[in-house]
C-alpha cells in the first residue's frame, strides 16, 4: 500500500474498537482493487462523538463505519439519512460527499445478502428471528418485504412486540413478536424455513451456549447466526449436525462491509478477498486465545 497526498481516508469509530475486523477487511479490498484508499480504526468515547464527526468534516475523511456505542447517537450530526436509517434510528455507515454527511445502515442488507449469496431465498418463507436489539431490528426491516411470515422472539418480550408493531405499520400484518420461551421456539421451529440468532448468545467466551436445543433443529432449516466469534457457534455446530444449512456470522459481517465499501468507492466489492481477510484475522485471533 502506498500512501500519497491524494489517499482517501476511511475508518471505523467505536468504543471499544481494538478488536475490530473492519481495517483488515476494508484494506484488503482497497489493495486488491488498487484503490488509493486507506482504512483506520479510531477509538471514540461517547463524550467525543460530536468532535469526531466535526473532525470528519474538517479533515475531509471520506467514509466511516460506526459501531457500538455510537450507531444511534451519531445520526443527529449527519446531514441526510436514508429511509433505512430513518426507520432504524441508527446508522453504521457515513459517506462524506463534498462536505455533506450521508447516513446509511448496511446491517440488514448484509444479512439479506449473506442468505441470498449462500443460496437461501426469502420469498414467502417463514423466518424465526431471535432477538429484538439493534441487529435484529436491522435484519427484520431488511427481510420484512420479501418473507411470508416473521416471528420475533426476545427475552424482553415487550421489545419484540414493539418491533413487530413498528414493522407492521410499514409492511402490513405478517409479523408477530413475543417472549423467547423454550415452548415458543419449539413451536415456531416446526414450520419455520429460516432461523436467525440475532442475540449475543454463543459469543466468546460463552461458546457453549445456544438458545435452541439441538433436537429441534432439522435438515430443511437454514440457520444464520450473527455471532462470528467463534466462527462456528454452538448453534451452528448443532444445526450442521442436524443436516441444516448454516450461514455463519462472518457472512453477514463481510456483506455488510461490502455494502459500505460500495457506498464509499462506487466499485463492486471483492467479497471473496474480504471473506479470506476476515477468516484469517479470526483464525489468528483464535490461535492467540
Ligand atoms: P445488538 O446491537 O448487537 O443487537 P443489543 O441491541 O444490545 O445489541 O441487543 C442484544 C440482543 O441480545 C437483545 O435482543 C437481547 O435480549 P434483551 O432485549 O432481552 O436484553 C439479546 N440477549 C443478550 N443476552 C441474552 C441472553 N442471555 N438470553 C437471551 N437473549 C439475550
PDB file of C-alpha atoms and ligand atoms in Angstrom:
ATOM      1  CA  UNK A   1       0.000   0.000   0.000  1.00  0.00           C
ATOM      2  CA  UNK A   2       1.366   3.409  -0.998  1.00  0.00           C
ATOM      3  CA  UNK A   3       0.009   6.419   0.875  1.00  0.00           C
ATOM      4  CA  UNK A   4       0.019   9.519  -1.319  1.00  0.00           C
ATOM      5  CA  UNK A   5      -1.103  13.112  -0.981  1.00  0.00           C
ATOM      6  CA  UNK A   6      -4.386  12.068  -2.609  1.00  0.00           C
ATOM      7  CA  UNK A   7      -5.121   8.981  -0.496  1.00  0.00           C
ATOM      8  CA  UNK A   8      -8.711   8.965   0.727  1.00  0.00           C
ATOM      9  CA  UNK A   9      -9.186   8.134   4.379  1.00  0.00           C
ATOM     10  CA  UNK A  10     -11.956   5.883   5.664  1.00  0.00           C
ATOM     11  CA  UNK A  11     -12.293   4.359   9.101  1.00  0.00           C
ATOM     12  CA  UNK A  12     -14.395   2.950  11.871  1.00  0.00           C
ATOM     13  CA  UNK A  13     -15.349   4.697  15.098  1.00  0.00           C
ATOM     14  CA  UNK A  14     -16.424   2.869  18.253  1.00  0.00           C
ATOM     15  CA  UNK A  15     -15.514   2.146  21.852  1.00  0.00           C
ATOM     16  CA  UNK A  16     -14.059  -0.417  22.358  1.00  0.00           C
ATOM     17  CA  UNK A  17     -12.509  -0.750  18.903  1.00  0.00           C
ATOM     18  CA  UNK A  18      -9.193  -2.624  19.301  1.00  0.00           C
ATOM     19  CA  UNK A  19     -10.613  -5.967  18.111  1.00  0.00           C
ATOM     20  CA  UNK A  20     -12.466  -4.668  15.049  1.00  0.00           C
ATOM     21  CA  UNK A  21     -12.056  -6.681  11.837  1.00  0.00           C
ATOM     22  CA  UNK A  22     -13.001  -3.748   9.603  1.00  0.00           C
ATOM     23  CA  UNK A  23      -9.481  -2.383   8.859  1.00  0.00           C
ATOM     24  CA  UNK A  24      -8.322  -5.855   7.779  1.00  0.00           C
ATOM     25  CA  UNK A  25     -11.373  -6.431   5.594  1.00  0.00           C
ATOM     26  CA  UNK A  26     -11.536  -2.983   4.000  1.00  0.00           C
ATOM     27  CA  UNK A  27      -7.792  -2.537   3.392  1.00  0.00           C
ATOM     28  CA  UNK A  28      -7.660  -5.993   1.768  1.00  0.00           C
ATOM     29  CA  UNK A  29     -10.405  -4.862  -0.609  1.00  0.00           C
ATOM     30  CA  UNK A  30      -8.761  -1.470  -1.357  1.00  0.00           C
ATOM     31  CA  UNK A  31      -5.416  -3.170  -2.040  1.00  0.00           C
ATOM     32  CA  UNK A  32      -6.960  -5.850  -4.221  1.00  0.00           C
ATOM     33  CA  UNK A  33      -8.586  -3.238  -6.468  1.00  0.00           C
ATOM     34  CA  UNK A  34      -5.544  -0.915  -6.206  1.00  0.00           C
ATOM     35  CA  UNK A  35      -7.737   1.913  -4.931  1.00  0.00           C
ATOM     36  CA  UNK A  36      -5.955   4.888  -3.348  1.00  0.00           C
ATOM     37  CA  UNK A  37      -7.854   4.498  -0.061  1.00  0.00           C
ATOM     38  CA  UNK A  38      -6.792   3.610   3.473  1.00  0.00           C
ATOM     39  CA  UNK A  39      -8.928   2.440   6.402  1.00  0.00           C
ATOM     40  CA  UNK A  40      -8.130   3.063  10.085  1.00  0.00           C
ATOM     41  CA  UNK A  41      -9.781   2.372  13.444  1.00  0.00           C
ATOM     42  CA  UNK A  42     -10.484   5.276  15.812  1.00  0.00           C
ATOM     43  CA  UNK A  43     -11.439   4.778  19.440  1.00  0.00           C
ATOM     44  CA  UNK A  44     -14.044   7.459  20.099  1.00  0.00           C
ATOM     45  CA  UNK A  45     -15.560   7.774  23.563  1.00  0.00           C
ATOM     46  CA  UNK A  46     -19.228   8.799  23.766  1.00  0.00           C
ATOM     47  CA  UNK A  47     -18.325  12.313  25.007  1.00  0.00           C
ATOM     48  CA  UNK A  48     -16.103  12.812  21.926  1.00  0.00           C
ATOM     49  CA  UNK A  49     -18.588  11.714  19.275  1.00  0.00           C
ATOM     50  CA  UNK A  50     -19.610  15.208  18.186  1.00  0.00           C
ATOM     51  CA  UNK A  51     -15.971  16.276  17.908  1.00  0.00           C
ATOM     52  CA  UNK A  52     -15.168  13.125  15.938  1.00  0.00           C
ATOM     53  CA  UNK A  53     -17.846  13.946  13.359  1.00  0.00           C
ATOM     54  CA  UNK A  54     -16.644  17.570  13.226  1.00  0.00           C
ATOM     55  CA  UNK A  55     -13.188  16.098  12.602  1.00  0.00           C
ATOM     56  CA  UNK A  56     -14.576  14.021   9.748  1.00  0.00           C
ATOM     57  CA  UNK A  57     -15.859  17.214   8.145  1.00  0.00           C
ATOM     58  CA  UNK A  58     -12.745  19.260   8.954  1.00  0.00           C
ATOM     59  CA  UNK A  59     -10.261  16.665   7.752  1.00  0.00           C
ATOM     60  CA  UNK A  60     -12.307  15.563   4.786  1.00  0.00           C
ATOM     61  CA  UNK A  61     -12.439  11.944   5.944  1.00  0.00           C
ATOM     62  CA  UNK A  62     -14.273  10.222   3.099  1.00  0.00           C
ATOM     63  CA  UNK A  63     -16.184   7.476   4.884  1.00  0.00           C
ATOM     64  CA  UNK A  64     -16.776   5.985   8.306  1.00  0.00           C
ATOM     65  CA  UNK A  65     -18.259   2.857   9.754  1.00  0.00           C
ATOM     66  CA  UNK A  66     -19.938   3.474  13.065  1.00  0.00           C
ATOM     67  CA  UNK A  67     -20.151   0.787  15.696  1.00  0.00           C
ATOM     68  CA  UNK A  68     -21.035   0.373  19.378  1.00  0.00           C
ATOM     69  CA  UNK A  69     -21.994   2.586  21.180  1.00  0.00           C
ATOM     70  CA  UNK A  70     -22.486   5.337  18.580  1.00  0.00           C
ATOM     71  CA  UNK A  71     -24.894   3.960  15.968  1.00  0.00           C
ATOM     72  CA  UNK A  72     -27.939   5.814  17.293  1.00  0.00           C
ATOM     73  CA  UNK A  73     -26.254   8.885  18.778  1.00  0.00           C
ATOM     74  CA  UNK A  74     -24.413   9.690  15.542  1.00  0.00           C
ATOM     75  CA  UNK A  75     -27.473  10.392  13.427  1.00  0.00           C
ATOM     76  CA  UNK A  76     -28.133  13.834  14.888  1.00  0.00           C
ATOM     77  CA  UNK A  77     -24.767  15.020  13.496  1.00  0.00           C
ATOM     78  CA  UNK A  78     -25.465  13.881   9.903  1.00  0.00           C
ATOM     79  CA  UNK A  79     -26.995  15.921   7.071  1.00  0.00           C
ATOM     80  CA  UNK A  80     -29.081  13.305   5.322  1.00  0.00           C
ATOM     81  CA  UNK A  81     -30.417   9.889   6.373  1.00  0.00           C
ATOM     82  CA  UNK A  82     -31.664   7.189   4.034  1.00  0.00           C
ATOM     83  CA  UNK A  83     -35.043   5.543   4.679  1.00  0.00           C
ATOM     84  CA  UNK A  84     -33.482   2.546   6.444  1.00  0.00           C
ATOM     85  CA  UNK A  85     -31.659   4.785   8.922  1.00  0.00           C
ATOM     86  CA  UNK A  86     -34.857   6.757   9.477  1.00  0.00           C
ATOM     87  CA  UNK A  87     -36.746   3.573  10.402  1.00  0.00           C
ATOM     88  CA  UNK A  88     -33.969   2.010  12.484  1.00  0.00           C
ATOM     89  CA  UNK A  89     -32.857   5.208  14.202  1.00  0.00           C
ATOM     90  CA  UNK A  90     -29.259   4.066  13.759  1.00  0.00           C
ATOM     91  CA  UNK A  91     -26.519   4.335  11.142  1.00  0.00           C
ATOM     92  CA  UNK A  92     -23.413   2.202  10.632  1.00  0.00           C
ATOM     93  CA  UNK A  93     -22.005   3.925   7.533  1.00  0.00           C
ATOM     94  CA  UNK A  94     -21.301   7.587   6.730  1.00  0.00           C
ATOM     95  CA  UNK A  95     -20.324   8.963   3.337  1.00  0.00           C
ATOM     96  CA  UNK A  96     -18.792  12.441   3.109  1.00  0.00           C
ATOM     97  CA  UNK A  97     -19.827  13.800  -0.275  1.00  0.00           C
ATOM     98  CA  UNK A  98     -18.390  17.302  -0.810  1.00  0.00           C
ATOM     99  CA  UNK A  99     -18.740  18.137   2.868  1.00  0.00           C
ATOM    100  CA  UNK A 100     -22.263  16.773   3.243  1.00  0.00           C
ATOM    101  CA  UNK A 101     -22.591  13.712   5.502  1.00  0.00           C
ATOM    102  CA  UNK A 102     -24.975  10.955   4.383  1.00  0.00           C
ATOM    103  CA  UNK A 103     -26.014   8.184   6.806  1.00  0.00           C
ATOM    104  CA  UNK A 104     -26.736   4.567   5.821  1.00  0.00           C
ATOM    105  CA  UNK A 105     -27.244   1.287   7.660  1.00  0.00           C
ATOM    106  CA  UNK A 106     -25.850  -1.796   5.907  1.00  0.00           C
ATOM    107  CA  UNK A 107     -26.500  -4.326   8.712  1.00  0.00           C
ATOM    108  CA  UNK A 108     -29.795  -5.550   7.267  1.00  0.00           C
ATOM    109  CA  UNK A 109     -28.638  -5.708   3.657  1.00  0.00           C
ATOM    110  CA  UNK A 110     -25.563  -7.590   4.918  1.00  0.00           C
ATOM    111  CA  UNK A 111     -27.792 -10.271   6.437  1.00  0.00           C
ATOM    112  CA  UNK A 112     -30.018 -10.391   3.358  1.00  0.00           C
ATOM    113  CA  UNK A 113     -27.033 -10.786   1.016  1.00  0.00           C
ATOM    114  CA  UNK A 114     -25.460 -13.389   3.320  1.00  0.00           C
ATOM    115  CA  UNK A 115     -28.533 -15.577   2.852  1.00  0.00           C
ATOM    116  CA  UNK A 116     -29.050 -14.888  -0.853  1.00  0.00           C
ATOM    117  CA  UNK A 117     -25.400 -15.390  -1.809  1.00  0.00           C
ATOM    118  CA  UNK A 118     -25.426 -18.691   0.054  1.00  0.00           C
ATOM    119  CA  UNK A 119     -28.439 -19.950  -1.871  1.00  0.00           C
ATOM    120  CA  UNK A 120     -31.196 -19.229   0.678  1.00  0.00           C
ATOM    121  CA  UNK A 121     -34.247 -17.499  -0.839  1.00  0.00           C
ATOM    122  CA  UNK A 122     -36.532 -15.492   1.445  1.00  0.00           C
ATOM    123  CA  UNK A 123     -39.597 -15.077  -0.736  1.00  0.00           C
ATOM    124  CA  UNK A 124     -42.741 -16.296   1.042  1.00  0.00           C
ATOM    125  CA  UNK A 125     -40.668 -18.108   3.703  1.00  0.00           C
ATOM    126  CA  UNK A 126     -41.300 -18.244   7.448  1.00  0.00           C
ATOM    127  CA  UNK A 127     -38.445 -16.705   9.430  1.00  0.00           C
ATOM    128  CA  UNK A 128     -37.935 -17.150  13.165  1.00  0.00           C
ATOM    129  CA  UNK A 129     -35.776 -14.299  14.479  1.00  0.00           C
ATOM    130  CA  UNK A 130     -34.301 -14.500  17.978  1.00  0.00           C
ATOM    131  CA  UNK A 131     -33.557 -11.087  19.493  1.00  0.00           C
ATOM    132  CA  UNK A 132     -35.013  -7.585  19.204  1.00  0.00           C
ATOM    133  CA  UNK A 133     -31.906  -5.391  19.660  1.00  0.00           C
ATOM    134  CA  UNK A 134     -30.251  -3.183  17.057  1.00  0.00           C
ATOM    135  CA  UNK A 135     -29.030  -6.028  14.852  1.00  0.00           C
ATOM    136  CA  UNK A 136     -32.366  -7.867  14.970  1.00  0.00           C
ATOM    137  CA  UNK A 137     -34.227  -4.685  14.042  1.00  0.00           C
ATOM    138  CA  UNK A 138     -31.993  -4.105  11.006  1.00  0.00           C
ATOM    139  CA  UNK A 139     -32.408  -7.726   9.890  1.00  0.00           C
ATOM    140  CA  UNK A 140     -36.191  -7.682  10.371  1.00  0.00           C
ATOM    141  CA  UNK A 141     -36.526  -4.444   8.370  1.00  0.00           C
ATOM    142  CA  UNK A 142     -34.437  -5.836   5.503  1.00  0.00           C
ATOM    143  CA  UNK A 143     -36.329  -9.167   5.406  1.00  0.00           C
ATOM    144  CA  UNK A 144     -39.870  -7.906   6.002  1.00  0.00           C
ATOM    145  CA  UNK A 145     -40.795  -7.061   2.426  1.00  0.00           C
ATOM    146  CA  UNK A 146     -39.989 -10.478   0.943  1.00  0.00           C
ATOM    147  CA  UNK A 147     -40.801 -13.029   3.608  1.00  0.00           C
ATOM    148  CA  UNK A 148     -44.183 -14.687   4.075  1.00  0.00           C
ATOM    149  CA  UNK A 149     -44.128 -14.673   7.876  1.00  0.00           C
ATOM    150  CA  UNK A 150     -41.766 -13.312  10.515  1.00  0.00           C
ATOM    151  CA  UNK A 151     -41.848 -14.291  14.186  1.00  0.00           C
ATOM    152  CA  UNK A 152     -39.619 -12.256  16.518  1.00  0.00           C
ATOM    153  CA  UNK A 153     -38.894 -13.738  19.942  1.00  0.00           C
ATOM    154  CA  UNK A 154     -36.949 -11.812  22.579  1.00  0.00           C
ATOM    155  CA  UNK A 155     -36.015 -12.307  26.238  1.00  0.00           C
ATOM    156  CA  UNK A 156     -37.636  -8.923  26.971  1.00  0.00           C
ATOM    157  CA  UNK A 157     -40.957  -9.731  25.264  1.00  0.00           C
ATOM    158  CA  UNK A 158     -42.148  -6.114  25.065  1.00  0.00           C
ATOM    159  CA  UNK A 159     -39.207  -5.207  22.806  1.00  0.00           C
ATOM    160  CA  UNK A 160     -40.215  -7.952  20.351  1.00  0.00           C
ATOM    161  CA  UNK A 161     -43.843  -6.779  20.428  1.00  0.00           C
ATOM    162  CA  UNK A 162     -42.826  -3.137  19.846  1.00  0.00           C
ATOM    163  CA  UNK A 163     -40.568  -4.084  16.951  1.00  0.00           C
ATOM    164  CA  UNK A 164     -43.292  -6.225  15.354  1.00  0.00           C
ATOM    165  CA  UNK A 165     -45.807  -3.379  15.706  1.00  0.00           C
ATOM    166  CA  UNK A 166     -43.396  -0.857  14.149  1.00  0.00           C
ATOM    167  CA  UNK A 167     -42.720  -3.216  11.226  1.00  0.00           C
ATOM    168  CA  UNK A 168     -46.419  -3.943  10.729  1.00  0.00           C
ATOM    169  CA  UNK A 169     -47.117  -0.209  10.403  1.00  0.00           C
ATOM    170  CA  UNK A 170     -44.765  -0.216   7.403  1.00  0.00           C
ATOM    171  CA  UNK A 171     -45.275  -3.676   5.893  1.00  0.00           C
ATOM    172  CA  UNK A 172     -48.760  -4.940   6.884  1.00  0.00           C
ATOM    173  CA  UNK A 173     -49.676  -7.579   9.414  1.00  0.00           C
ATOM    174  CA  UNK A 174     -47.468 -10.612   8.845  1.00  0.00           C
ATOM    175  CA  UNK A 175     -45.061 -10.014  11.716  1.00  0.00           C
ATOM    176  CA  UNK A 176     -45.586 -11.148  15.313  1.00  0.00           C
ATOM    177  CA  UNK A 177     -43.431 -10.602  18.386  1.00  0.00           C
ATOM    178  CA  UNK A 178     -43.358 -12.434  21.698  1.00  0.00           C
ATOM    179  CA  UNK A 179     -41.376 -13.869  24.576  1.00  0.00           C
ATOM    180  CA  UNK A 180     -38.324 -16.042  23.966  1.00  0.00           C
ATOM    181  CA  UNK A 181     -39.636 -19.103  25.796  1.00  0.00           C
ATOM    182  CA  UNK A 182     -38.475 -22.616  25.004  1.00  0.00           C
ATOM    183  CA  UNK A 183     -42.011 -23.595  24.016  1.00  0.00           C
ATOM    184  CA  UNK A 184     -42.335 -20.636  21.612  1.00  0.00           C
ATOM    185  CA  UNK A 185     -39.011 -21.543  19.978  1.00  0.00           C
ATOM    186  CA  UNK A 186     -40.001 -25.201  19.674  1.00  0.00           C
ATOM    187  CA  UNK A 187     -43.456 -24.441  18.316  1.00  0.00           C
ATOM    188  CA  UNK A 188     -42.272 -21.899  15.737  1.00  0.00           C
ATOM    189  CA  UNK A 189     -39.433 -24.113  14.547  1.00  0.00           C
ATOM    190  CA  UNK A 190     -41.918 -26.770  13.473  1.00  0.00           C
ATOM    191  CA  UNK A 191     -42.844 -24.849  10.324  1.00  0.00           C
ATOM    192  CA  UNK A 192     -40.036 -22.258  10.065  1.00  0.00           C
ATOM    193  CA  UNK A 193     -37.815 -22.251   6.968  1.00  0.00           C
ATOM    194  CA  UNK A 194     -35.129 -19.933   8.322  1.00  0.00           C
ATOM    195  CA  UNK A 195     -33.841 -19.396  11.879  1.00  0.00           C
ATOM    196  CA  UNK A 196     -31.715 -16.338  12.690  1.00  0.00           C
ATOM    197  CA  UNK A 197     -29.949 -15.830  16.008  1.00  0.00           C
ATOM    198  CA  UNK A 198     -29.612 -12.053  16.359  1.00  0.00           C
ATOM    199  CA  UNK A 199     -28.712 -12.171  20.052  1.00  0.00           C
ATOM    200  CA  UNK A 200     -25.225 -12.270  21.508  1.00  0.00           C
ATOM    201  CA  UNK A 201     -25.814 -15.761  22.963  1.00  0.00           C
ATOM    202  CA  UNK A 202     -22.965 -18.119  21.989  1.00  0.00           C
ATOM    203  CA  UNK A 203     -20.387 -15.344  21.642  1.00  0.00           C
ATOM    204  CA  UNK A 204     -16.916 -15.850  23.104  1.00  0.00           C
ATOM    205  CA  UNK A 205     -16.368 -16.648  25.992  1.00  0.00           C
ATOM    206  CA  UNK A 206     -19.831 -18.271  26.320  1.00  0.00           C
ATOM    207  CA  UNK A 207     -19.159 -20.636  23.449  1.00  0.00           C
ATOM    208  CA  UNK A 208     -21.235 -23.498  24.863  1.00  0.00           C
ATOM    209  CA  UNK A 209     -24.466 -21.532  24.973  1.00  0.00           C
ATOM    210  CA  UNK A 210     -27.303 -21.711  22.463  1.00  0.00           C
ATOM    211  CA  UNK A 211     -30.932 -20.599  22.669  1.00  0.00           C
ATOM    212  CA  UNK A 212     -32.095 -23.595  20.620  1.00  0.00           C
ATOM    213  CA  UNK A 213     -31.880 -27.182  21.903  1.00  0.00           C
ATOM    214  CA  UNK A 214     -30.191 -29.321  19.252  1.00  0.00           C
ATOM    215  CA  UNK A 215     -33.088 -31.784  18.941  1.00  0.00           C
ATOM    216  CA  UNK A 216     -35.384 -29.099  17.486  1.00  0.00           C
ATOM    217  CA  UNK A 217     -33.124 -28.397  14.518  1.00  0.00           C
ATOM    218  CA  UNK A 218     -33.959 -30.186  11.265  1.00  0.00           C
ATOM    219  CA  UNK A 219     -32.460 -30.730   7.808  1.00  0.00           C
ATOM    220  CA  UNK A 220     -34.892 -28.471   5.918  1.00  0.00           C
ATOM    221  CA  UNK A 221     -33.977 -25.416   8.002  1.00  0.00           C
ATOM    222  CA  UNK A 222     -31.475 -22.672   7.093  1.00  0.00           C
ATOM    223  CA  UNK A 223     -29.751 -21.270  10.184  1.00  0.00           C
ATOM    224  CA  UNK A 224     -27.894 -17.975  10.350  1.00  0.00           C
ATOM    225  CA  UNK A 225     -26.075 -16.832  13.477  1.00  0.00           C
ATOM    226  CA  UNK A 226     -24.938 -13.196  13.651  1.00  0.00           C
ATOM    227  CA  UNK A 227     -22.248 -14.183  16.165  1.00  0.00           C
ATOM    228  CA  UNK A 228     -18.895 -14.522  14.320  1.00  0.00           C
ATOM    229  CA  UNK A 229     -16.577 -15.095  17.287  1.00  0.00           C
ATOM    230  CA  UNK A 230     -16.322 -18.105  17.325  1.00  0.00           C
ATOM    231  CA  UNK A 231     -16.789 -18.563  13.568  1.00  0.00           C
ATOM    232  CA  UNK A 232     -18.731 -21.760  14.329  1.00  0.00           C
ATOM    233  CA  UNK A 233     -21.064 -21.217  17.293  1.00  0.00           C
ATOM    234  CA  UNK A 234     -22.749 -23.975  19.264  1.00  0.00           C
ATOM    235  CA  UNK A 235     -25.957 -23.230  17.354  1.00  0.00           C
ATOM    236  CA  UNK A 236     -24.085 -23.526  14.040  1.00  0.00           C
ATOM    237  CA  UNK A 237     -22.467 -26.826  15.095  1.00  0.00           C
ATOM    238  CA  UNK A 238     -25.805 -28.264  16.246  1.00  0.00           C
ATOM    239  CA  UNK A 239     -27.516 -27.108  13.043  1.00  0.00           C
ATOM    240  CA  UNK A 240     -24.797 -28.662  10.902  1.00  0.00           C
ATOM    241  CA  UNK A 241     -25.084 -31.936  12.807  1.00  0.00           C
ATOM    242  CA  UNK A 242     -28.863 -31.895  12.213  1.00  0.00           C
ATOM    243  CA  UNK A 243     -28.256 -31.554   8.463  1.00  0.00           C
ATOM    244  CA  UNK A 244     -29.441 -27.922   8.286  1.00  0.00           C
ATOM    245  CA  UNK A 245     -27.854 -25.323   6.014  1.00  0.00           C
ATOM    246  CA  UNK A 246     -25.664 -22.993   8.095  1.00  0.00           C
ATOM    247  CA  UNK A 247     -24.660 -19.405   7.314  1.00  0.00           C
ATOM    248  CA  UNK A 248     -22.034 -18.048   9.707  1.00  0.00           C
ATOM    249  CA  UNK A 249     -21.907 -14.574  11.210  1.00  0.00           C
ATOM    250  CA  UNK A 250     -18.783 -13.921   9.135  1.00  0.00           C
ATOM    251  CA  UNK A 251     -21.003 -13.877   6.048  1.00  0.00           C
ATOM    252  CA  UNK A 252     -23.182 -11.108   7.452  1.00  0.00           C
ATOM    253  CA  UNK A 253     -20.102  -9.204   8.584  1.00  0.00           C
ATOM    254  CA  UNK A 254     -18.429  -9.283   5.194  1.00  0.00           C
ATOM    255  CA  UNK A 255     -21.572  -8.491   3.207  1.00  0.00           C
ATOM    256  CA  UNK A 256     -22.311  -5.563   5.487  1.00  0.00           C
ATOM    257  CA  UNK A 257     -18.709  -4.396   4.994  1.00  0.00           C
ATOM    258  CA  UNK A 258     -19.033  -4.972   1.239  1.00  0.00           C
ATOM    259  CA  UNK A 259     -22.121  -2.745   1.133  1.00  0.00           C
ATOM    260  CA  UNK A 260     -20.245   0.033   2.987  1.00  0.00           C
ATOM    261  CA  UNK A 261     -17.264  -0.390   0.621  1.00  0.00           C
ATOM    262  CA  UNK A 262     -19.573   0.077  -2.376  1.00  0.00           C
ATOM    263  CA  UNK A 263     -21.084   3.238  -0.850  1.00  0.00           C
ATOM    264  CA  UNK A 264     -17.601   4.757  -0.376  1.00  0.00           C
ATOM    265  CA  UNK A 265     -15.919   3.650  -3.593  1.00  0.00           C
ATOM    266  CA  UNK A 266     -18.732   3.098  -6.100  1.00  0.00           C
ATOM    267  CA  UNK A 267     -16.925  -0.146  -7.079  1.00  0.00           C
ATOM    268  CA  UNK A 268     -18.316  -3.687  -6.731  1.00  0.00           C
ATOM    269  CA  UNK A 269     -16.764  -5.166  -3.575  1.00  0.00           C
ATOM    270  CA  UNK A 270     -14.308  -8.091  -3.903  1.00  0.00           C
ATOM    271  CA  UNK A 271     -16.301 -10.230  -1.472  1.00  0.00           C
ATOM    272  CA  UNK A 272     -14.062 -13.314  -1.591  1.00  0.00           C
ATOM    273  CA  UNK A 273     -10.973 -11.206  -0.775  1.00  0.00           C
ATOM    274  CA  UNK A 274     -12.856  -9.660   2.151  1.00  0.00           C
ATOM    275  CA  UNK A 275     -14.016 -13.098   3.367  1.00  0.00           C
ATOM    276  CA  UNK A 276     -10.472 -14.521   3.350  1.00  0.00           C
ATOM    277  CA  UNK A 277      -9.135 -11.447   5.175  1.00  0.00           C
ATOM    278  CA  UNK A 278     -11.802 -11.765   7.882  1.00  0.00           C
ATOM    279  CA  UNK A 279     -11.299 -15.516   8.310  1.00  0.00           C
ATOM    280  CA  UNK A 280      -7.519 -15.218   8.536  1.00  0.00           C
ATOM    281  CA  UNK A 281      -7.725 -12.497  11.208  1.00  0.00           C
ATOM    282  CA  UNK A 282     -10.298 -14.535  13.142  1.00  0.00           C
ATOM    283  CA  UNK A 283      -8.174 -17.688  12.988  1.00  0.00           C
ATOM    284  CA  UNK A 284      -5.027 -15.876  14.137  1.00  0.00           C
ATOM    285  CA  UNK A 285      -7.010 -14.205  16.943  1.00  0.00           C
ATOM    286  CA  UNK A 286      -8.324 -17.659  17.896  1.00  0.00           C
ATOM    287  CA  UNK A 287      -4.787 -19.017  17.977  1.00  0.00           C
ATOM    288  CA  UNK A 288      -3.789 -16.325  20.497  1.00  0.00           C
ATOM    289  CA  UNK A 289      -6.510 -17.305  22.968  1.00  0.00           C
TER     290      UNK A 289
HETATM  291  P1  LIG B   1     -27.118  -5.577  19.019  1.00  0.00           P
HETATM  292  O1  LIG B   1     -26.961  -4.175  18.538  1.00  0.00           O
HETATM  293  O2  LIG B   1     -25.914  -6.461  18.772  1.00  0.00           O
HETATM  294  O3  LIG B   1     -28.369  -6.193  18.533  1.00  0.00           O
HETATM  295  P2  LIG B   1     -28.373  -5.108  21.558  1.00  0.00           P
HETATM  296  O4  LIG B   1     -29.209  -4.046  20.909  1.00  0.00           O
HETATM  297  O5  LIG B   1     -27.794  -4.862  22.904  1.00  0.00           O
HETATM  298  O6  LIG B   1     -27.162  -5.492  20.620  1.00  0.00           O
HETATM  299  O7  LIG B   1     -29.249  -6.458  21.586  1.00  0.00           O
HETATM  300  C1  LIG B   1     -28.801  -7.637  22.172  1.00  0.00           C
HETATM  301  C2  LIG B   1     -29.862  -8.726  21.941  1.00  0.00           C
HETATM  302  O8  LIG B   1     -29.381  -9.970  22.521  1.00  0.00           O
HETATM  303  C3  LIG B   1     -31.185  -8.428  22.636  1.00  0.00           C
HETATM  304  O9  LIG B   1     -32.240  -8.990  21.859  1.00  0.00           O
HETATM  305  C4  LIG B   1     -31.026  -9.171  23.972  1.00  0.00           C
HETATM  306  O10 LIG B   1     -32.255  -9.508  24.599  1.00  0.00           O
HETATM  307  P3  LIG B   1     -32.959  -8.456  25.641  1.00  0.00           P
HETATM  308  O11 LIG B   1     -33.553  -7.382  24.789  1.00  0.00           O
HETATM  309  O12 LIG B   1     -33.978  -9.267  26.333  1.00  0.00           O
HETATM  310  O13 LIG B   1     -31.853  -7.964  26.541  1.00  0.00           O
HETATM  311  C5  LIG B   1     -30.335 -10.427  23.481  1.00  0.00           C
HETATM  312  N1  LIG B   1     -29.646 -11.166  24.540  1.00  0.00           N
HETATM  313  C6  LIG B   1     -28.450 -10.871  25.109  1.00  0.00           C
HETATM  314  N2  LIG B   1     -28.121 -11.802  26.034  1.00  0.00           N
HETATM  315  C7  LIG B   1     -29.133 -12.717  26.050  1.00  0.00           C
HETATM  316  C8  LIG B   1     -29.394 -13.929  26.779  1.00  0.00           C
HETATM  317  N3  LIG B   1     -28.519 -14.395  27.675  1.00  0.00           N
HETATM  318  N4  LIG B   1     -30.524 -14.591  26.514  1.00  0.00           N
HETATM  319  C9  LIG B   1     -31.398 -14.157  25.575  1.00  0.00           C
HETATM  320  N5  LIG B   1     -31.227 -13.029  24.849  1.00  0.00           N
HETATM  321  C10 LIG B   1     -30.099 -12.311  25.085  1.00  0.00           C
END
